[in-house]
Amino acid sequence: MNKLQLLQVNKVNYSAMSPLTYGYLAMLVVLLIWSGFSLTVRNIGTSPLTIADVALIRFSVPLVLLAPWFIKHLAVIKKVRISDFLLILLGGIPFLFLASLGAKIVPTAYVATILTGTPPFFVAILSMLFYKQVITKQRLLMLSLILIGVLIMVAGLAEQLSLEIFTGIGFLLCASLLWSTYTLGLKRAGLSALTVAIIISYFSFFIMLFLVLSGTVASNWGSFSLQQAMPFLLVQGIGVGIVATIGFSYAVSQLGSAKSSIIGALSPGITSLLAVPIFDEPLSIAIFCGISLTITGVILSNRV
């Protein structure tokens, strides 16, 4: 093989590997932002901002920054099936509200574990119910490790267990179910990452604005400073609103939902470690075991 042929082979190999490599890098960035998401929604309860205020920030920032591409993608958006469109919107306001309501009540480690650990379980169940995909006994066993991990973490709160705690966990599980549905919507719609970001930001913002102006949801807009809003502006607006939305959609398109879920499953561990110095939350044995089982369940369930 001469040098020219060798260069051509290397170029082909590089081209073949590039999308995969970029997919892993995108998911790594998403992983860090998801940890930031869990930390910021946990902080809503102690900030002067309401969930509606955070939602307005979350959707308004990408709305402004993605404005130059809106008209270009409008033709594609008009062709999206209504069912897929609604599934994608579930990843906006409904997910944020349920996640925030749950995060007000339970520790950060639980928020991260449930929101990023349980979606593979729900995705498998939804795929079986609506797409007739068979779940093997081996995979079901691996998926059950996720639930066992969550139950161990709940047991670790034995001294604090109350109706409020169970309600918080219920909110988070519902948010996880919505995220799983949103993921299936992404896969079925087959849209570009930028188109998905535009759909979520534009439509969710105007729905949220209507809810605030009509008095349907509470808002403290104008009663907090820019400094108080800055963490949400950076993490929710720029991080989640643009980088994570586009990054996750891109990662799913390049790696598939299974590999993306495996990498995303590492988020609870990172979040729990960060919550120790930020919120002074202890990393108990129950939390450690629960997170470990959840991560193991996600990884093994996507390998069988």
GROMACS .gro file of C-alpha atoms in nm:
model
  304
    1MET     CA    1   0.000   0.000   0.000
    2ASN     CA    2   0.152   0.332  -0.106
    3LYS     CA    3   0.145   0.653   0.102
    4LEU     CA    4  -0.149   0.797  -0.089
    5GLN     CA    5  -0.363   0.489  -0.027
    6LEU     CA    6  -0.259   0.487   0.340
    7LEU     CA    7  -0.361   0.851   0.378
    8GLN     CA    8  -0.694   0.777   0.215
    9VAL     CA    9  -0.757   0.483   0.451
   10ASN     CA   10  -0.666   0.696   0.754
   11LYS     CA   11  -0.894   0.972   0.630
   12VAL     CA   12  -1.183   0.725   0.595
   13ASN     CA   13  -1.117   0.583   0.943
   14TYR     CA   14  -1.099   0.931   1.092
   15SER     CA   15  -1.425   1.029   0.923
   16ALA     CA   16  -1.591   0.712   1.050
   17MET     CA   17  -1.475   0.772   1.407
   18SER     CA   18  -1.541   1.145   1.426
   19PRO     CA   19  -1.920   1.137   1.479
   20LEU     CA   20  -1.879   0.874   1.751
   21THR     CA   21  -1.604   1.071   1.923
   22TYR     CA   22  -1.805   1.392   1.907
   23GLY     CA   23  -2.104   1.202   2.044
   24TYR     CA   24  -1.906   1.093   2.350
   25LEU     CA   25  -1.770   1.443   2.404
   26ALA     CA   26  -2.119   1.592   2.373
   27MET     CA   27  -2.255   1.345   2.629
   28LEU     CA   28  -1.969   1.423   2.868
   29VAL     CA   29  -2.060   1.793   2.859
   30VAL     CA   30  -2.427   1.703   2.904
   31LEU     CA   31  -2.334   1.489   3.203
   32LEU     CA   32  -2.175   1.785   3.381
   33ILE     CA   33  -2.466   2.014   3.297
   34TRP     CA   34  -2.716   1.760   3.429
   35SER     CA   35  -2.533   1.763   3.760
   36GLY     CA   36  -2.563   2.142   3.756
   37PHE     CA   37  -2.934   2.107   3.678
   38SER     CA   38  -2.995   1.891   3.986
   39LEU     CA   39  -2.802   2.136   4.204
   40THR     CA   40  -2.988   2.443   4.076
   41VAL     CA   41  -3.340   2.295   4.100
   42ARG     CA   42  -3.253   2.192   4.456
   43ASN     CA   43  -3.161   2.555   4.521
   44ILE     CA   44  -3.494   2.698   4.397
   45GLY     CA   45  -3.654   2.639   4.735
   46THR     CA   46  -3.404   2.865   4.909
   47SER     CA   47  -3.394   3.139   4.642
   48PRO     CA   48  -3.634   3.432   4.584
   49LEU     CA   49  -3.717   3.288   4.240
   50THR     CA   50  -4.022   3.069   4.185
   51ILE     CA   51  -4.024   2.768   3.955
   52ALA     CA   52  -4.204   2.983   3.696
   53ASP     CA   53  -3.926   3.244   3.712
   54VAL     CA   54  -3.663   2.977   3.655
   55ALA     CA   55  -3.869   2.838   3.366
   56LEU     CA   56  -3.887   3.181   3.202
   57ILE     CA   57  -3.508   3.212   3.230
   58ARG     CA   58  -3.460   2.854   3.113
   59PHE     CA   59  -3.657   2.908   2.792
   60SER     CA   60  -3.600   3.279   2.720
   61VAL     CA   61  -3.220   3.255   2.694
   62PRO     CA   62  -3.218   2.994   2.413
   63LEU     CA   63  -3.514   3.174   2.253
   64VAL     CA   64  -3.297   3.485   2.209
   65LEU     CA   65  -2.973   3.309   2.121
   66LEU     CA   66  -3.136   3.075   1.868
   67ALA     CA   67  -3.342   3.349   1.699
   68PRO     CA   68  -3.115   3.364   1.388
   69TRP     CA   69  -3.201   2.999   1.309
   70PHE     CA   70  -3.574   3.009   1.388
   71ILE     CA   71  -3.704   3.096   1.039
   72LYS     CA   72  -3.471   2.843   0.876
   73HIS     CA   73  -3.604   2.559   1.093
   74LEU     CA   74  -3.968   2.668   1.089
   75ALA     CA   75  -4.041   2.474   0.770
   76VAL     CA   76  -3.907   2.156   0.932
   77ILE     CA   77  -4.104   2.218   1.252
   78LYS     CA   78  -4.430   2.252   1.054
   79LYS     CA   79  -4.379   1.900   0.919
   80VAL     CA   80  -4.339   1.739   1.261
   81ARG     CA   81  -4.627   1.512   1.359
   82ILE     CA   82  -4.844   1.649   1.638
   83SER     CA   83  -4.780   1.343   1.853
   84ASP     CA   84  -4.402   1.377   1.822
   85PHE     CA   85  -4.428   1.752   1.882
   86LEU     CA   86  -4.619   1.698   2.208
   87LEU     CA   87  -4.376   1.428   2.323
   88ILE     CA   88  -4.084   1.668   2.272
   89LEU     CA   89  -4.262   1.943   2.466
   90LEU     CA   90  -4.286   1.710   2.766
   91GLY     CA   91  -3.912   1.768   2.810
   92GLY     CA   92  -3.981   2.138   2.869
   93ILE     CA   93  -4.228   2.285   3.121
   94PRO     CA   94  -4.380   1.959   3.258
   95PHE     CA   95  -4.039   1.802   3.326
   96LEU     CA   96  -3.894   2.119   3.483
   97PHE     CA   97  -4.192   2.173   3.714
   98LEU     CA   98  -4.211   1.814   3.838
   99ALA     CA   99  -3.834   1.793   3.885
  100SER     CA  100  -3.829   2.124   4.075
  101LEU     CA  101  -4.122   2.029   4.299
  102GLY     CA  102  -3.949   1.703   4.391
  103ALA     CA  103  -3.612   1.870   4.441
  104LYS     CA  104  -3.762   2.108   4.699
  105ILE     CA  105  -3.832   1.814   4.925
  106VAL     CA  106  -3.568   1.542   4.890
  107PRO     CA  107  -3.185   1.558   4.909
  108THR     CA  108  -2.983   1.634   4.596
  109ALA     CA  109  -2.845   1.280   4.560
  110TYR     CA  110  -3.199   1.148   4.526
  111VAL     CA  111  -3.286   1.412   4.267
  112ALA     CA  112  -2.991   1.317   4.047
  113THR     CA  113  -3.031   0.942   4.093
  114ILE     CA  114  -3.400   0.933   4.007
  115LEU     CA  115  -3.389   1.185   3.721
  116THR     CA  116  -3.089   1.032   3.543
  117GLY     CA  117  -3.093   0.675   3.673
  118THR     CA  118  -3.452   0.559   3.627
  119PRO     CA  119  -3.526   0.677   3.266
  120PRO     CA  120  -3.371   0.358   3.112
  121PHE     CA  121  -3.621   0.153   3.315
  122PHE     CA  122  -3.913   0.365   3.196
  123VAL     CA  123  -3.786   0.369   2.837
  124ALA     CA  124  -3.780  -0.012   2.835
  125ILE     CA  125  -4.133  -0.035   2.976
  126LEU     CA  126  -4.271   0.226   2.735
  127SER     CA  127  -4.099   0.058   2.439
  128MET     CA  128  -4.258  -0.273   2.540
  129LEU     CA  129  -4.607  -0.121   2.580
  130PHE     CA  130  -4.616   0.100   2.271
  131TYR     CA  131  -4.360  -0.049   2.032
  132LYS     CA  132  -4.393  -0.417   2.128
  133GLN     CA  133  -4.021  -0.446   2.205
  134VAL     CA  134  -3.947  -0.758   2.405
  135ILE     CA  135  -3.763  -0.724   2.737
  136THR     CA  136  -3.556  -1.035   2.803
  137LYS     CA  137  -3.545  -1.183   3.153
  138GLN     CA  138  -3.176  -1.098   3.175
  139ARG     CA  139  -3.237  -0.733   3.087
  140LEU     CA  140  -3.535  -0.714   3.323
  141LEU     CA  141  -3.310  -0.840   3.601
  142MET     CA  142  -3.053  -0.572   3.526
  143LEU     CA  143  -3.323  -0.303   3.512
  144SER     CA  144  -3.455  -0.416   3.849
  145LEU     CA  145  -3.120  -0.315   4.001
  146ILE     CA  146  -3.218   0.046   3.926
  147LEU     CA  147  -3.534   0.018   4.134
  148ILE     CA  148  -3.352  -0.169   4.409
  149GLY     CA  149  -3.097   0.112   4.422
  150VAL     CA  150  -3.372   0.373   4.459
  151LEU     CA  151  -3.545   0.165   4.729
  152ILE     CA  152  -3.220   0.137   4.925
  153MET     CA  153  -3.181   0.515   4.912
  154VAL     CA  154  -3.540   0.559   5.031
  155ALA     CA  155  -3.472   0.317   5.315
  156GLY     CA  156  -3.177   0.535   5.409
  157LEU     CA  157  -3.429   0.810   5.487
  158ALA     CA  158  -3.615   0.585   5.731
  159GLU     CA  159  -3.591   0.835   6.015
  160GLN     CA  160  -3.719   1.118   5.793
  161LEU     CA  161  -3.982   0.927   5.595
  162SER     CA  162  -4.311   1.112   5.572
  163LEU     CA  163  -4.590   1.176   5.326
  164GLU     CA  164  -4.395   1.482   5.208
  165ILE     CA  165  -4.085   1.275   5.129
  166PHE     CA  166  -4.290   1.017   4.938
  167THR     CA  167  -4.461   1.301   4.749
  168GLY     CA  168  -4.121   1.445   4.653
  169ILE     CA  169  -4.000   1.108   4.529
  170GLY     CA  170  -4.328   1.068   4.339
  171PHE     CA  171  -4.274   1.402   4.164
  172LEU     CA  172  -3.923   1.296   4.063
  173LEU     CA  173  -4.040   0.958   3.931
  174CYS     CA  174  -4.310   1.132   3.725
  175ALA     CA  175  -4.046   1.374   3.591
  176SER     CA  176  -3.829   1.077   3.498
  177LEU     CA  177  -4.122   0.915   3.317
  178LEU     CA  178  -4.178   1.236   3.120
  179TRP     CA  179  -3.809   1.253   3.030
  180SER     CA  180  -3.822   0.894   2.907
  181THR     CA  181  -4.122   0.979   2.691
  182TYR     CA  182  -3.938   1.285   2.561
  183THR     CA  183  -3.639   1.065   2.471
  184LEU     CA  184  -3.861   0.830   2.271
  185GLY     CA  185  -4.014   1.134   2.102
  186LEU     CA  186  -3.668   1.252   1.998
  187LYS     CA  187  -3.584   0.915   1.851
  188ARG     CA  188  -3.913   0.886   1.663
  189ALA     CA  189  -3.913   1.244   1.527
  190GLY     CA  190  -3.558   1.220   1.394
  191LEU     CA  191  -3.505   1.596   1.416
  192SER     CA  192  -3.174   1.779   1.435
  193ALA     CA  193  -3.051   1.891   1.777
  194LEU     CA  194  -3.098   2.257   1.685
  195THR     CA  195  -3.457   2.202   1.573
  196VAL     CA  196  -3.538   2.029   1.903
  197ALA     CA  197  -3.384   2.315   2.101
  198ILE     CA  198  -3.592   2.569   1.905
  199ILE     CA  199  -3.914   2.374   1.959
  200ILE     CA  200  -3.863   2.343   2.333
  201SER     CA  201  -3.742   2.698   2.394
  202TYR     CA  202  -3.988   2.892   2.176
  203PHE     CA  203  -4.308   2.704   2.248
  204SER     CA  204  -4.233   2.643   2.617
  205PHE     CA  205  -4.146   3.011   2.673
  206PHE     CA  206  -4.474   3.144   2.533
  207ILE     CA  207  -4.677   2.881   2.717
  208MET     CA  208  -4.495   2.974   3.038
  209LEU     CA  209  -4.542   3.345   2.975
  210PHE     CA  210  -4.917   3.291   2.929
  211LEU     CA  211  -4.938   3.093   3.254
  212VAL     CA  212  -4.757   3.369   3.444
  213LEU     CA  213  -4.955   3.659   3.295
  214SER     CA  214  -5.285   3.479   3.354
  215GLY     CA  215  -5.193   3.422   3.718
  216THR     CA  216  -5.207   3.045   3.679
  217VAL     CA  217  -4.861   3.007   3.832
  218ALA     CA  218  -4.684   3.226   4.089
  219SER     CA  219  -4.398   3.453   3.985
  220ASN     CA  220  -4.164   3.691   4.169
  221TRP     CA  221  -4.031   3.848   3.850
  222GLY     CA  222  -3.882   4.188   3.932
  223SER     CA  223  -3.837   4.103   4.301
  224PHE     CA  224  -3.494   3.945   4.268
  225SER     CA  225  -3.155   4.073   4.156
  226LEU     CA  226  -2.948   3.972   3.856
  227GLN     CA  227  -2.693   3.824   4.096
  228GLN     CA  228  -2.958   3.600   4.251
  229ALA     CA  229  -3.074   3.490   3.907
  230MET     CA  230  -2.724   3.437   3.766
  231PRO     CA  231  -2.681   3.066   3.863
  232PHE     CA  232  -3.010   2.985   3.690
  233LEU     CA  233  -2.919   3.202   3.392
  234LEU     CA  234  -2.591   3.019   3.339
  235VAL     CA  235  -2.694   2.663   3.424
  236GLN     CA  236  -3.062   2.654   3.323
  237GLY     CA  237  -3.065   2.914   3.045
  238ILE     CA  238  -2.736   2.856   2.866
  239GLY     CA  239  -2.634   2.516   3.002
  240VAL     CA  240  -2.961   2.320   2.997
  241GLY     CA  241  -3.148   2.542   2.752
  242ILE     CA  242  -2.890   2.532   2.475
  243VAL     CA  243  -2.580   2.322   2.539
  244ALA     CA  244  -2.746   2.019   2.704
  245THR     CA  245  -3.055   2.019   2.480
  246ILE     CA  246  -2.847   2.028   2.163
  247GLY     CA  247  -2.575   1.807   2.309
  248PHE     CA  248  -2.812   1.534   2.427
  249SER     CA  249  -3.004   1.530   2.098
  250TYR     CA  250  -2.674   1.507   1.910
  251ALA     CA  251  -2.541   1.233   2.140
  252VAL     CA  252  -2.857   1.024   2.095
  253SER     CA  253  -2.831   1.061   1.716
  254GLN     CA  254  -2.463   0.953   1.716
  255LEU     CA  255  -2.447   0.703   2.002
  256GLY     CA  256  -2.803   0.586   2.038
  257SER     CA  257  -3.021   0.615   2.347
  258ALA     CA  258  -2.857   0.312   2.514
  259LYS     CA  259  -2.499   0.444   2.519
  260SER     CA  260  -2.621   0.793   2.603
  261SER     CA  261  -2.807   0.650   2.902
  262ILE     CA  262  -2.497   0.466   3.023
  263ILE     CA  263  -2.291   0.785   3.030
  264GLY     CA  264  -2.579   0.985   3.177
  265ALA     CA  265  -2.607   0.731   3.459
  266LEU     CA  266  -2.279   0.862   3.601
  267SER     CA  267  -2.442   1.197   3.681
  268PRO     CA  268  -2.580   1.097   4.026
  269GLY     CA  269  -2.231   1.015   4.153
  270ILE     CA  270  -2.090   1.349   4.041
  271THR     CA  271  -2.391   1.539   4.176
  272SER     CA  272  -2.379   1.366   4.514
  273LEU     CA  273  -2.013   1.455   4.556
  274LEU     CA  274  -2.081   1.818   4.464
  275ALA     CA  275  -2.376   1.835   4.706
  276VAL     CA  276  -2.148   1.760   5.002
  277PRO     CA  277  -1.962   2.095   4.997
  278ILE     CA  278  -2.245   2.299   4.837
  279PHE     CA  279  -2.545   2.193   5.049
  280ASP     CA  280  -2.360   2.016   5.331
  281GLU     CA  281  -2.549   1.695   5.251
  282PRO     CA  282  -2.384   1.378   5.384
  283LEU     CA  283  -2.286   1.094   5.151
  284SER     CA  284  -2.436   0.807   5.350
  285ILE     CA  285  -2.385   0.435   5.297
  286ALA     CA  286  -2.743   0.407   5.168
  287ILE     CA  287  -2.682   0.680   4.911
  288PHE     CA  288  -2.351   0.526   4.803
  289CYS     CA  289  -2.503   0.177   4.765
  290GLY     CA  290  -2.815   0.310   4.594
  291ILE     CA  291  -2.619   0.513   4.339
  292SER     CA  292  -2.382   0.222   4.273
  293LEU     CA  293  -2.669  -0.020   4.208
  294THR     CA  294  -2.849   0.230   3.985
  295ILE     CA  295  -2.540   0.297   3.774
  296THR     CA  296  -2.469  -0.078   3.752
  297GLY     CA  297  -2.828  -0.146   3.647
  298VAL     CA  298  -2.819   0.117   3.373
  299ILE     CA  299  -2.485  -0.003   3.235
  300LEU     CA  300  -2.566  -0.375   3.241
  301SER     CA  301  -2.920  -0.332   3.106
  302ASN     CA  302  -2.779  -0.161   2.798
  303ARG     CA  303  -2.523  -0.434   2.739
  304VAL     CA  304  -2.754  -0.738   2.741
   0.00000   0.00000   0.00000
